[in-house]
Amino acid sequence: PTLMIVILCVCVCVCVYVYHVHGVTGHDHVHDGHVHHHADHEHVAQIDRCEAVEFDAIVPDASGVPLFFKGDFMWRGFHGPSELINGSYKELIEQHAELGKINAALSMIAEDSDKHVFFLLNDKVFSYHDQTLEAGNPKAFSEVFPGIPKHVDAAVECPKGECVRDTVIFFKGCEVFHYETQTKKVKSSHWTHMPNCTSALRWQNNYYCFHGNQFTKFHPVTGSVTGTYPKDARDYFMKCPNFGLLSNHTERERCSHVPLDAIASDGLERAVAFRGNYFLREDETHRDGWHASLVSEAFKEVQSDAEAVFSHARLLYIVKDNKVFAYKSGEQYQLVEGYPKTLQEELGMEGPLDATFVCGDYSILHVIKGQQMFDIELSVSPRAVVHEARLPFPKVDGAMCGPNGIRVFVGAEYFEYKTPKLLAYSRMRPQAHKITLEMFGCDH
C-alpha cells in the first residue's frame, strides 16, 4: 500500500512552472533573470524579480517585512532591487558550497518569546535573531524538526487559532507534514489538488503556496483552495511597472500587497489611492466600488509614483520630486495654471514627504516625514510650520482624513484615529485593519 501511495503521488504531483537561475559566484553575472559570466573585478549584477523568478524561500523578518530569496540574492519588501544574502545572513553563503541553496524558511516565536527566522538548507537548520546566527547553530534538521524528512521544498508557520495548535507546515512534492511545535507530533497527508510549492508564506493571516512565478491561496489545515487560482505573483506581491499591462488593472491594484504610495480624497468626496503607475478612485458604478486608471492618463504631468497627496478647497494636490501639482477635480483632472511649484515655494519645507492630509474644511495641512508630523497653516503666506509632533510609527506610506476620522497607512495595514490630536499624542497604536480585505474588499 505504501508503494502504491508513493507511485500515485509521483504520478499526480507534477511540478510545473520551472524557472531556474544558478547560484551566482564570483564569475557569474545575472541580468534580467539570466546568468552571464564575467570577471571577478566587475560589479555583481542583480536579479530582476519581475522576470518570472521562482523563489527559493519567502519569509517575514522580525519586523514583519517579507524577504524573498533566490540563489545568492534576496529582496526586502515588495519593491526595490536585489541584494546579496551575505550582507545580512553571511553564514548561509559560507555554507552554500556544502549545503546548496536555501530549501525553505519560516518565522516563529522561539522560547525567548522573540520572533526568530529559521532557514532550512539540506539537512541543517539555521536560526537567526535580528540577523544574528544563534549560538549552537546550524543544528541538524532531525534535531529541530524530528519526524520531518529533510530536503523539504517549502515551509510556513501556522499559529494556534489558525491551526489547532502552534504548527509548522512542511511541503515536499505533493506530501504535506503538519508538525506541532509543542508536542512534536507529525501528521502527514497528500494534497494532490495543489501545485508543488517551492516556497510558502503566511501574510495577513492568509496562506500562500508559490510555484514558478505564480501563487495559490490555501487553507492551512485542509489545503482547500477557494477562488480562481493560480495568480501571477508579479500582480500582487511585487511592484513591476512594466508587467500586467493587459491584465485586470482594478483587481490587481485593489488586491496587491504592495504598499500604497499615497492616498487622499480628491475634493469631491472620492478617495484616490496611488501606487506606481496606477491610481484607484472610488466609483459607485463599478462592482467593487473602485476603478483603476493610469496616472499618466489622468495626471500626465506627474506620470507615476506620487509621493504624497492631499485635497484642499476642492483642489487635489500631488507631491513628487520636491514639486507640488494642483488639479481641479471633476470627471477629468485639470492642472491649475501656475503649477507645478516647488515644495519650498508652496509649503515652506523640503522633501521628501511620506504623507499629507487635510481634514474637512480646515486650513491645517498635516505633513508626515519619518516619525514627525508637521502642521502647516494654508490660509497664510508665506506658509510655515506652526506645530510639530512625534508619531508612534517609524514609517508611514500614506494618510487621509474622512468623515470617520483619520486613516494612517503602514505597509499592508491601516490604523484609525478620530482626530489629528489623537494621532499626534497617542503613544499606543490602535487596532490594525487590513487594507486589501477591509478597505478594498479582496479575499486574498
Tab-separated table of C-alpha atoms in Angstrom:
chain	number	residue	atom	x	y	z
A	1	PRO	CA	0.000	0.000	0.000
A	2	THR	CA	2.812	2.434	0.847
A	3	LEU	CA	4.436	1.831	-2.539
A	4	MET	CA	1.119	2.474	-4.281
A	5	ILE	CA	0.708	5.798	-2.437
A	6	VAL	CA	4.223	6.893	-3.433
A	7	ILE	CA	3.574	5.949	-7.057
A	8	LEU	CA	0.261	7.805	-7.000
A	9	CYS	CA	1.922	10.868	-5.536
A	10	VAL	CA	4.620	10.863	-8.200
A	11	CYS	CA	2.012	10.443	-10.946
A	12	VAL	CA	-0.331	13.171	-9.755
A	13	CYS	CA	2.042	15.759	-8.326
A	14	VAL	CA	3.804	17.099	-11.350
A	15	CYS	CA	5.921	20.152	-10.744
A	16	VAL	CA	5.364	22.761	-13.421
A	17	TYR	CA	6.270	26.418	-13.822
A	18	VAL	CA	10.010	25.750	-13.506
A	19	TYR	CA	12.317	28.728	-13.660
A	20	HIS	CA	15.969	28.111	-12.851
A	21	VAL	CA	18.774	30.526	-12.146
A	22	HIS	CA	22.107	29.161	-10.957
A	23	GLY	CA	23.686	30.449	-7.789
A	24	VAL	CA	25.887	33.410	-8.588
A	25	THR	CA	29.576	33.020	-7.947
A	26	GLY	CA	32.395	35.472	-8.346
A	27	HIS	CA	32.391	34.715	-12.074
A	28	ASP	CA	28.619	34.758	-12.614
A	29	HIS	CA	26.584	37.761	-13.657
A	30	VAL	CA	22.807	37.898	-13.542
A	31	HIS	CA	20.819	40.268	-15.712
A	32	ASP	CA	17.064	40.192	-16.300
A	33	GLY	CA	16.871	36.838	-14.569
A	34	HIS	CA	19.658	35.211	-16.605
A	35	VAL	CA	23.201	34.299	-15.625
A	36	HIS	CA	26.168	35.671	-17.557
A	37	HIS	CA	29.840	35.062	-16.768
A	38	HIS	CA	32.236	37.931	-16.135
A	39	ALA	CA	35.482	38.566	-14.338
A	40	ASP	CA	35.678	38.868	-10.547
A	41	HIS	CA	36.534	42.536	-10.604
A	42	GLU	CA	33.282	43.575	-12.270
A	43	HIS	CA	30.266	44.695	-10.292
A	44	VAL	CA	27.929	41.965	-9.088
A	45	ALA	CA	24.704	42.261	-11.082
A	46	GLN	CA	21.198	41.945	-9.765
A	47	ILE	CA	18.272	39.642	-10.466
A	48	ASP	CA	15.104	41.320	-11.660
A	49	ARG	CA	12.295	39.538	-9.817
A	50	CYS	CA	9.801	40.911	-12.328
A	51	GLU	CA	11.297	38.456	-14.849
A	52	ALA	CA	9.251	35.461	-13.631
A	53	VAL	CA	11.577	34.364	-10.824
A	54	GLU	CA	10.745	31.182	-8.889
A	55	PHE	CA	11.753	31.953	-5.308
A	56	ASP	CA	13.669	29.514	-3.127
A	57	ALA	CA	12.012	30.841	0.034
A	58	ILE	CA	9.861	33.714	1.310
A	59	VAL	CA	9.655	34.682	4.978
A	60	PRO	CA	8.767	37.772	7.056
A	61	ASP	CA	11.612	39.122	9.200
A	62	ALA	CA	11.184	40.049	12.868
A	63	SER	CA	9.659	43.400	11.832
A	64	GLY	CA	7.156	41.744	9.514
A	65	VAL	CA	8.892	42.801	6.288
A	66	PRO	CA	8.709	39.934	3.747
A	67	LEU	CA	12.071	38.671	2.488
A	68	PHE	CA	12.295	36.929	-0.898
A	69	PHE	CA	15.256	34.621	-1.661
A	70	LYS	CA	16.713	33.291	-4.906
A	71	GLY	CA	20.175	31.746	-5.157
A	72	ASP	CA	22.665	34.153	-3.544
A	73	PHE	CA	20.230	37.070	-3.700
A	74	MET	CA	17.395	38.465	-1.616
A	75	TRP	CA	14.812	41.262	-1.758
A	76	ARG	CA	13.335	43.217	1.155
A	77	GLY	CA	9.654	44.054	0.858
A	78	PHE	CA	7.542	44.281	-2.251
A	79	HIS	CA	9.710	46.623	-4.288
A	80	GLY	CA	13.349	47.570	-4.627
A	81	PRO	CA	16.481	45.955	-6.076
A	82	SER	CA	18.008	42.633	-5.111
A	83	GLU	CA	20.949	42.444	-2.725
A	84	LEU	CA	23.414	39.722	-1.834
A	85	ILE	CA	22.323	37.472	1.029
A	86	ASN	CA	25.769	37.591	2.626
A	87	GLY	CA	25.166	41.212	3.652
A	88	SER	CA	22.512	40.033	6.119
A	89	TYR	CA	22.904	36.263	6.563
A	90	LYS	CA	26.537	35.606	5.694
A	91	GLU	CA	26.646	32.144	7.295
A	92	LEU	CA	24.152	30.846	4.735
A	93	ILE	CA	26.508	31.776	1.904
A	94	GLU	CA	29.536	30.381	3.757
A	95	GLN	CA	27.740	27.005	3.786
A	96	HIS	CA	26.483	27.377	0.223
A	97	ALA	CA	29.112	25.128	-1.418
A	98	GLU	CA	28.482	22.309	1.057
A	99	LEU	CA	24.733	22.568	1.660
A	100	GLY	CA	23.437	24.221	-1.514
A	101	LYS	CA	20.712	26.854	-1.785
A	102	ILE	CA	18.008	27.658	0.761
A	103	ASN	CA	15.302	24.978	0.700
A	104	ALA	CA	12.784	26.817	2.861
A	105	ALA	CA	12.406	29.489	5.533
A	106	LEU	CA	9.907	30.266	8.283
A	107	SER	CA	9.389	32.737	11.097
A	108	MET	CA	8.400	31.606	14.600
A	109	ILE	CA	8.216	32.822	18.178
A	110	ALA	CA	11.025	30.992	19.976
A	111	GLU	CA	11.416	30.028	23.647
A	112	ASP	CA	12.755	33.521	24.451
A	113	SER	CA	9.391	34.958	23.227
A	114	ASP	CA	11.127	36.772	20.374
A	115	LYS	CA	10.498	36.136	16.716
A	116	HIS	CA	13.235	34.113	15.014
A	117	VAL	CA	13.790	33.341	11.346
A	118	PHE	CA	14.710	29.740	10.510
A	119	PHE	CA	16.450	28.797	7.253
A	120	LEU	CA	16.464	25.176	6.086
A	121	LEU	CA	19.452	24.146	3.970
A	122	ASN	CA	19.836	20.488	3.078
A	123	ASP	CA	19.933	18.668	6.441
A	124	LYS	CA	20.728	21.754	8.550
A	125	VAL	CA	18.657	24.457	10.285
A	126	PHE	CA	19.970	27.997	10.838
A	127	SER	CA	18.147	30.076	13.461
A	128	TYR	CA	18.592	33.872	13.386
A	129	HIS	CA	17.563	36.574	15.812
A	130	ASP	CA	17.872	40.102	14.387
A	131	GLN	CA	20.088	38.760	11.581
A	132	THR	CA	22.487	37.218	14.127
A	133	LEU	CA	23.012	33.468	13.988
A	134	GLU	CA	22.155	31.967	17.359
A	135	ALA	CA	24.807	30.101	19.314
A	136	GLY	CA	24.952	26.392	18.555
A	137	ASN	CA	23.676	26.835	15.006
A	138	PRO	CA	23.391	25.386	12.497
A	139	LYS	CA	21.690	22.338	14.001
A	140	ALA	CA	20.756	19.022	12.449
A	141	PHE	CA	17.340	19.155	10.776
A	142	SER	CA	16.293	15.950	12.556
A	143	GLU	CA	17.116	17.552	15.925
A	144	VAL	CA	14.971	20.642	15.358
A	145	PHE	CA	12.118	19.011	13.429
A	146	PRO	CA	12.130	15.270	14.303
A	147	GLY	CA	9.906	13.142	12.094
A	148	ILE	CA	10.083	15.501	9.103
A	149	PRO	CA	12.053	14.350	6.044
A	150	LYS	CA	14.967	16.592	5.083
A	151	HIS	CA	15.249	18.390	1.744
A	152	VAL	CA	11.761	19.881	2.042
A	153	ASP	CA	10.566	22.225	-0.713
A	154	ALA	CA	8.816	24.828	1.434
A	155	ALA	CA	7.692	25.559	4.983
A	156	VAL	CA	5.394	28.033	6.730
A	157	GLU	CA	4.394	28.686	10.335
A	158	CYS	CA	0.749	28.362	11.416
A	159	PRO	CA	-0.051	29.738	14.915
A	160	LYS	CA	-2.679	28.361	17.255
A	161	GLY	CA	-6.070	29.687	16.279
A	162	GLU	CA	-5.358	29.367	12.573
A	163	CYS	CA	-4.183	25.776	13.101
A	164	VAL	CA	-5.409	23.672	16.037
A	165	ARG	CA	-2.062	24.113	17.802
A	166	ASP	CA	1.150	26.011	17.016
A	167	THR	CA	2.297	24.214	13.882
A	168	VAL	CA	4.835	24.304	11.068
A	169	ILE	CA	3.582	23.106	7.680
A	170	PHE	CA	6.223	21.431	5.502
A	171	PHE	CA	5.863	20.722	1.776
A	172	LYS	CA	7.792	18.020	-0.057
A	173	GLY	CA	6.431	17.281	-3.512
A	174	CYS	CA	2.738	16.518	-3.021
A	175	GLU	CA	3.290	15.426	0.599
A	176	VAL	CA	2.373	17.842	3.386
A	177	PHE	CA	3.515	17.465	7.002
A	178	HIS	CA	1.877	19.301	9.926
A	179	TYR	CA	4.429	19.470	12.742
A	180	GLU	CA	3.128	20.557	16.172
A	181	THR	CA	5.920	22.539	17.797
A	182	GLN	CA	4.969	21.734	21.411
A	183	THR	CA	4.121	18.028	21.176
A	184	LYS	CA	6.405	17.323	18.168
A	185	LYS	CA	3.599	15.240	16.672
A	186	VAL	CA	3.589	14.891	12.896
A	187	LYS	CA	0.571	14.414	10.675
A	188	SER	CA	1.245	13.684	7.010
A	189	SER	CA	-1.160	13.961	4.096
A	190	HIS	CA	-1.196	14.279	0.323
A	191	TRP	CA	-2.567	17.464	-1.209
A	192	THR	CA	-2.739	16.218	-4.769
A	193	HIS	CA	-5.036	19.087	-5.752
A	194	MET	CA	-2.286	21.628	-5.001
A	195	PRO	CA	0.713	22.591	-7.145
A	196	ASN	CA	4.129	21.653	-5.766
A	197	CYS	CA	5.098	24.577	-3.543
A	198	THR	CA	8.662	25.859	-3.951
A	199	SER	CA	8.091	28.461	-1.215
A	200	ALA	CA	5.247	29.336	1.138
A	201	LEU	CA	4.212	32.474	3.011
A	202	ARG	CA	1.795	33.414	5.783
A	203	TRP	CA	0.767	37.020	5.126
A	204	GLN	CA	-2.075	38.930	6.758
A	205	ASN	CA	-3.363	35.654	8.272
A	206	ASN	CA	-3.641	34.116	4.805
A	207	TYR	CA	-1.532	31.253	3.424
A	208	TYR	CA	0.113	31.235	0.008
A	209	CYS	CA	1.858	28.475	-1.935
A	210	PHE	CA	4.296	29.898	-4.502
A	211	HIS	CA	5.116	27.814	-7.558
A	212	GLY	CA	7.048	29.157	-10.510
A	213	ASN	CA	6.085	32.818	-10.790
A	214	GLN	CA	2.549	32.096	-9.563
A	215	PHE	CA	0.817	31.553	-6.227
A	216	THR	CA	-2.215	29.743	-4.835
A	217	LYS	CA	-4.007	30.687	-1.616
A	218	PHE	CA	-4.880	27.664	0.557
A	219	HIS	CA	-6.422	26.754	3.891
A	220	PRO	CA	-3.605	25.813	6.305
A	221	VAL	CA	-5.411	22.833	7.848
A	222	THR	CA	-7.288	21.266	4.955
A	223	GLY	CA	-5.376	22.637	1.987
A	224	SER	CA	-8.640	23.627	0.324
A	225	VAL	CA	-8.452	26.273	-2.394
A	226	THR	CA	-11.294	28.735	-2.968
A	227	GLY	CA	-11.397	31.307	-5.718
A	228	THR	CA	-9.650	31.498	-9.070
A	229	TYR	CA	-6.041	30.313	-8.804
A	230	PRO	CA	-3.200	30.310	-9.626
A	231	LYS	CA	-2.477	34.037	-9.910
A	232	ASP	CA	0.727	35.736	-11.035
A	233	ALA	CA	2.862	36.840	-8.078
A	234	ARG	CA	4.005	39.907	-10.004
A	235	ASP	CA	0.492	41.307	-9.857
A	236	TYR	CA	0.109	41.081	-6.088
A	237	PHE	CA	3.446	40.590	-4.293
A	238	MET	CA	5.846	42.939	-6.058
A	239	LYS	CA	5.969	46.248	-7.853
A	240	CYS	CA	6.537	45.584	-11.556
A	241	PRO	CA	5.783	48.752	-13.559
A	242	ASN	CA	6.057	47.111	-16.976
A	243	PHE	CA	4.151	43.940	-16.146
A	244	GLY	CA	0.433	43.228	-16.428
A	245	LEU	CA	-0.421	45.957	-18.912
A	246	LEU	CA	-3.134	43.725	-20.410
A	247	SER	CA	-4.470	42.328	-17.125
A	248	ASN	CA	-7.408	43.458	-14.986
A	249	HIS	CA	-5.953	46.665	-13.563
A	250	THR	CA	-8.682	47.194	-10.983
A	251	GLU	CA	-8.475	43.739	-9.375
A	252	ARG	CA	-4.684	43.833	-9.381
A	253	GLU	CA	-4.454	47.289	-7.833
A	254	ARG	CA	-7.189	46.612	-5.267
A	255	CYS	CA	-5.725	43.322	-4.126
A	256	SER	CA	-1.985	43.966	-4.446
A	257	HIS	CA	0.026	43.599	-1.233
A	258	VAL	CA	2.485	46.273	-2.378
A	259	PRO	CA	2.105	49.314	-0.056
A	260	LEU	CA	0.302	52.372	-1.374
A	261	ASP	CA	2.365	55.402	-2.382
A	262	ALA	CA	-0.264	57.943	-1.312
A	263	ILE	CA	-3.995	58.339	-0.635
A	264	ALA	CA	-6.464	61.216	-0.204
A	265	SER	CA	-9.907	62.496	-1.009
A	266	ASP	CA	-9.909	64.281	-4.369
A	267	GLY	CA	-12.070	67.234	-3.270
A	268	LEU	CA	-15.302	65.625	-4.490
A	269	GLU	CA	-15.581	63.156	-1.590
A	270	ARG	CA	-13.980	60.388	-3.687
A	271	ALA	CA	-10.962	58.609	-2.285
A	272	VAL	CA	-7.990	58.247	-4.629
A	273	ALA	CA	-5.150	55.826	-3.860
A	274	PHE	CA	-1.855	55.877	-5.775
A	275	ARG	CA	0.595	53.030	-6.361
A	276	GLY	CA	3.310	53.164	-9.021
A	277	ASN	CA	1.837	53.707	-12.491
A	278	TYR	CA	-1.794	53.393	-11.385
A	279	PHE	CA	-4.298	55.032	-9.100
A	280	LEU	CA	-7.602	53.736	-7.715
A	281	ARG	CA	-10.620	56.013	-7.431
A	282	GLU	CA	-13.850	55.297	-5.597
A	283	ASP	CA	-16.523	54.687	-8.231
A	284	GLU	CA	-20.043	53.512	-7.342
A	285	THR	CA	-20.700	52.453	-10.959
A	286	HIS	CA	-18.128	49.652	-10.669
A	287	ARG	CA	-18.941	46.355	-8.988
A	288	ASP	CA	-16.127	46.564	-6.457
A	289	GLY	CA	-16.611	50.274	-5.761
A	290	TRP	CA	-13.199	51.192	-7.177
A	291	HIS	CA	-11.738	51.750	-10.614
A	292	ALA	CA	-8.053	51.714	-11.587
A	293	SER	CA	-6.547	54.055	-14.181
A	294	LEU	CA	-3.083	55.027	-15.342
A	295	VAL	CA	-1.619	58.008	-13.501
A	296	SER	CA	-0.084	59.174	-16.790
A	297	GLU	CA	-3.524	59.436	-18.401
A	298	ALA	CA	-5.273	61.389	-15.633
A	299	PHE	CA	-2.245	63.324	-14.332
A	300	LYS	CA	0.094	63.437	-17.307
A	301	GLU	CA	2.401	65.984	-15.655
A	302	VAL	CA	3.031	63.567	-12.748
A	303	GLN	CA	3.264	60.348	-14.851
A	304	SER	CA	3.740	57.897	-11.929
A	305	ASP	CA	4.988	57.309	-8.370
A	306	ALA	CA	3.176	60.025	-6.418
A	307	GLU	CA	4.948	60.844	-3.162
A	308	ALA	CA	2.048	62.358	-1.205
A	309	VAL	CA	-1.423	63.746	-1.971
A	310	PHE	CA	-3.982	65.945	-0.215
A	311	SER	CA	-7.089	67.937	-1.074
A	312	HIS	CA	-7.949	71.488	-0.069
A	313	ALA	CA	-10.530	73.962	-1.365
A	314	ARG	CA	-11.756	71.406	-3.935
A	315	LEU	CA	-8.294	71.007	-5.410
A	316	LEU	CA	-6.215	67.820	-5.386
A	317	TYR	CA	-2.514	68.377	-4.688
A	318	ILE	CA	0.114	65.810	-5.671
A	319	VAL	CA	3.669	65.977	-4.346
A	320	LYS	CA	6.517	64.429	-6.313
A	321	ASP	CA	10.261	65.149	-6.550
A	322	ASN	CA	10.073	68.363	-4.472
A	323	LYS	CA	7.314	69.721	-6.696
A	324	VAL	CA	3.622	70.319	-5.981
A	325	PHE	CA	0.987	69.802	-8.699
A	326	ALA	CA	-2.535	71.193	-8.133
A	327	TYR	CA	-5.520	69.797	-10.061
A	328	LYS	CA	-9.161	70.807	-10.374
A	329	SER	CA	-11.332	67.781	-9.621
A	330	GLY	CA	-14.072	66.616	-11.960
A	331	GLU	CA	-14.680	63.870	-14.470
A	332	GLN	CA	-11.199	64.807	-15.661
A	333	TYR	CA	-8.436	66.396	-13.623
A	334	GLN	CA	-7.071	69.700	-14.932
A	335	LEU	CA	-3.752	71.175	-13.859
A	336	VAL	CA	-4.182	74.601	-12.250
A	337	GLU	CA	-2.385	77.414	-14.053
A	338	GLY	CA	0.925	78.295	-12.430
A	339	TYR	CA	1.651	74.736	-11.287
A	340	PRO	CA	3.805	72.820	-10.598
A	341	LYS	CA	5.505	74.869	-7.906
A	342	THR	CA	8.452	73.904	-5.765
A	343	LEU	CA	7.664	72.308	-2.423
A	344	GLN	CA	9.552	75.121	-0.691
A	345	GLU	CA	7.516	77.767	-2.501
A	346	GLU	CA	4.174	76.045	-1.853
A	347	LEU	CA	4.611	74.695	1.688
A	348	GLY	CA	7.795	76.274	3.010
A	349	MET	CA	9.622	72.975	3.523
A	350	GLU	CA	11.818	70.477	1.700
A	351	GLY	CA	11.010	66.872	0.791
A	352	PRO	CA	10.819	64.006	0.598
A	353	LEU	CA	7.428	63.670	2.284
A	354	ASP	CA	5.801	60.413	3.411
A	355	ALA	CA	2.180	61.542	3.707
A	356	THR	CA	-0.068	64.628	3.777
A	357	PHE	CA	-3.712	65.208	4.712
A	358	VAL	CA	-6.257	67.934	5.453
A	359	CYS	CA	-9.420	67.307	7.468
A	360	GLY	CA	-12.656	68.713	6.033
A	361	ASP	CA	-12.746	72.473	5.536
A	362	TYR	CA	-9.924	73.140	7.993
A	363	SER	CA	-6.908	75.033	6.680
A	364	ILE	CA	-4.270	72.994	8.522
A	365	LEU	CA	-2.182	70.655	6.367
A	366	HIS	CA	-0.634	67.770	8.296
A	367	VAL	CA	2.677	66.648	6.787
A	368	ILE	CA	4.368	63.398	7.834
A	369	LYS	CA	8.125	62.968	7.364
A	370	GLY	CA	9.580	59.896	9.056
A	371	GLN	CA	8.250	59.851	12.617
A	372	GLN	CA	7.480	63.588	12.680
A	373	MET	CA	4.178	65.267	11.830
A	374	PHE	CA	4.293	68.962	10.933
A	375	ASP	CA	1.202	71.215	10.877
A	376	ILE	CA	1.199	73.943	8.213
A	377	GLU	CA	-1.372	76.769	8.105
A	378	LEU	CA	-2.577	77.050	4.494
A	379	SER	CA	-4.521	80.295	4.979
A	380	VAL	CA	-1.426	82.471	5.435
A	381	SER	CA	1.509	83.358	3.223
A	382	PRO	CA	4.324	82.573	3.354
A	383	ARG	CA	3.446	79.187	4.768
A	384	ALA	CA	5.380	77.737	7.665
A	385	VAL	CA	5.198	75.012	10.307
A	386	VAL	CA	3.006	76.008	13.275
A	387	HIS	CA	3.205	72.770	15.260
A	388	GLU	CA	5.276	69.580	15.352
A	389	ALA	CA	4.666	66.165	16.971
A	390	ARG	CA	6.257	62.712	17.029
A	391	LEU	CA	4.207	59.739	15.780
A	392	PRO	CA	4.167	56.124	17.028
A	393	PHE	CA	5.145	54.849	13.538
A	394	PRO	CA	8.738	54.617	12.247
A	395	LYS	CA	7.498	54.893	8.646
A	396	VAL	CA	4.152	55.840	7.108
A	397	ASP	CA	3.109	55.149	3.498
A	398	GLY	CA	0.063	57.408	3.391
A	399	ALA	CA	-2.683	59.095	5.395
A	400	MET	CA	-6.118	60.525	4.693
A	401	CYS	CA	-8.906	62.235	6.620
A	402	GLY	CA	-12.559	61.370	6.017
A	403	PRO	CA	-15.969	61.539	7.711
A	404	ASN	CA	-14.976	58.854	10.237
A	405	GLY	CA	-11.587	60.299	11.114
A	406	ILE	CA	-8.012	59.685	10.018
A	407	ARG	CA	-6.555	56.572	8.458
A	408	VAL	CA	-2.793	56.059	8.623
A	409	PHE	CA	-1.441	53.515	6.138
A	410	VAL	CA	1.585	51.424	7.111
A	411	GLY	CA	2.544	48.510	4.863
A	412	ALA	CA	-0.456	46.209	4.399
A	413	GLU	CA	-2.443	47.763	7.264
A	414	TYR	CA	-4.137	50.984	8.258
A	415	PHE	CA	-4.865	52.496	11.677
A	416	GLU	CA	-7.779	54.764	12.567
A	417	TYR	CA	-7.743	57.901	14.738
A	418	LYS	CA	-10.679	60.198	15.480
A	419	THR	CA	-8.682	63.451	15.327
A	420	PRO	CA	-5.205	64.716	14.328
A	421	LYS	CA	-4.598	65.487	18.018
A	422	LEU	CA	-5.088	61.832	18.979
A	423	LEU	CA	-2.676	60.811	16.224
A	424	ALA	CA	-0.111	63.348	17.398
A	425	TYR	CA	-0.198	62.478	21.103
A	426	SER	CA	-1.178	58.811	21.291
A	427	ARG	CA	1.763	56.555	22.044
A	428	MET	CA	-0.215	53.345	21.522
A	429	ARG	CA	-1.237	52.045	18.136
A	430	PRO	CA	-4.956	51.327	17.712
A	431	GLN	CA	-6.252	48.103	16.217
A	432	ALA	CA	-4.799	47.349	12.789
A	433	HIS	CA	-7.081	46.928	9.770
A	434	LYS	CA	-6.180	45.056	6.591
A	435	ILE	CA	-6.137	47.326	3.534
A	436	THR	CA	-6.927	44.718	0.880
A	437	LEU	CA	-9.658	43.000	2.898
A	438	GLU	CA	-11.406	45.755	4.825
A	439	MET	CA	-10.929	48.715	2.502
A	440	PHE	CA	-10.797	47.180	-0.974
A	441	GLY	CA	-12.883	44.038	-0.312
A	442	CYS	CA	-10.357	41.444	-1.521
A	443	ASP	CA	-10.233	37.848	-0.290
A	444	HIS	CA	-6.551	37.223	-0.984
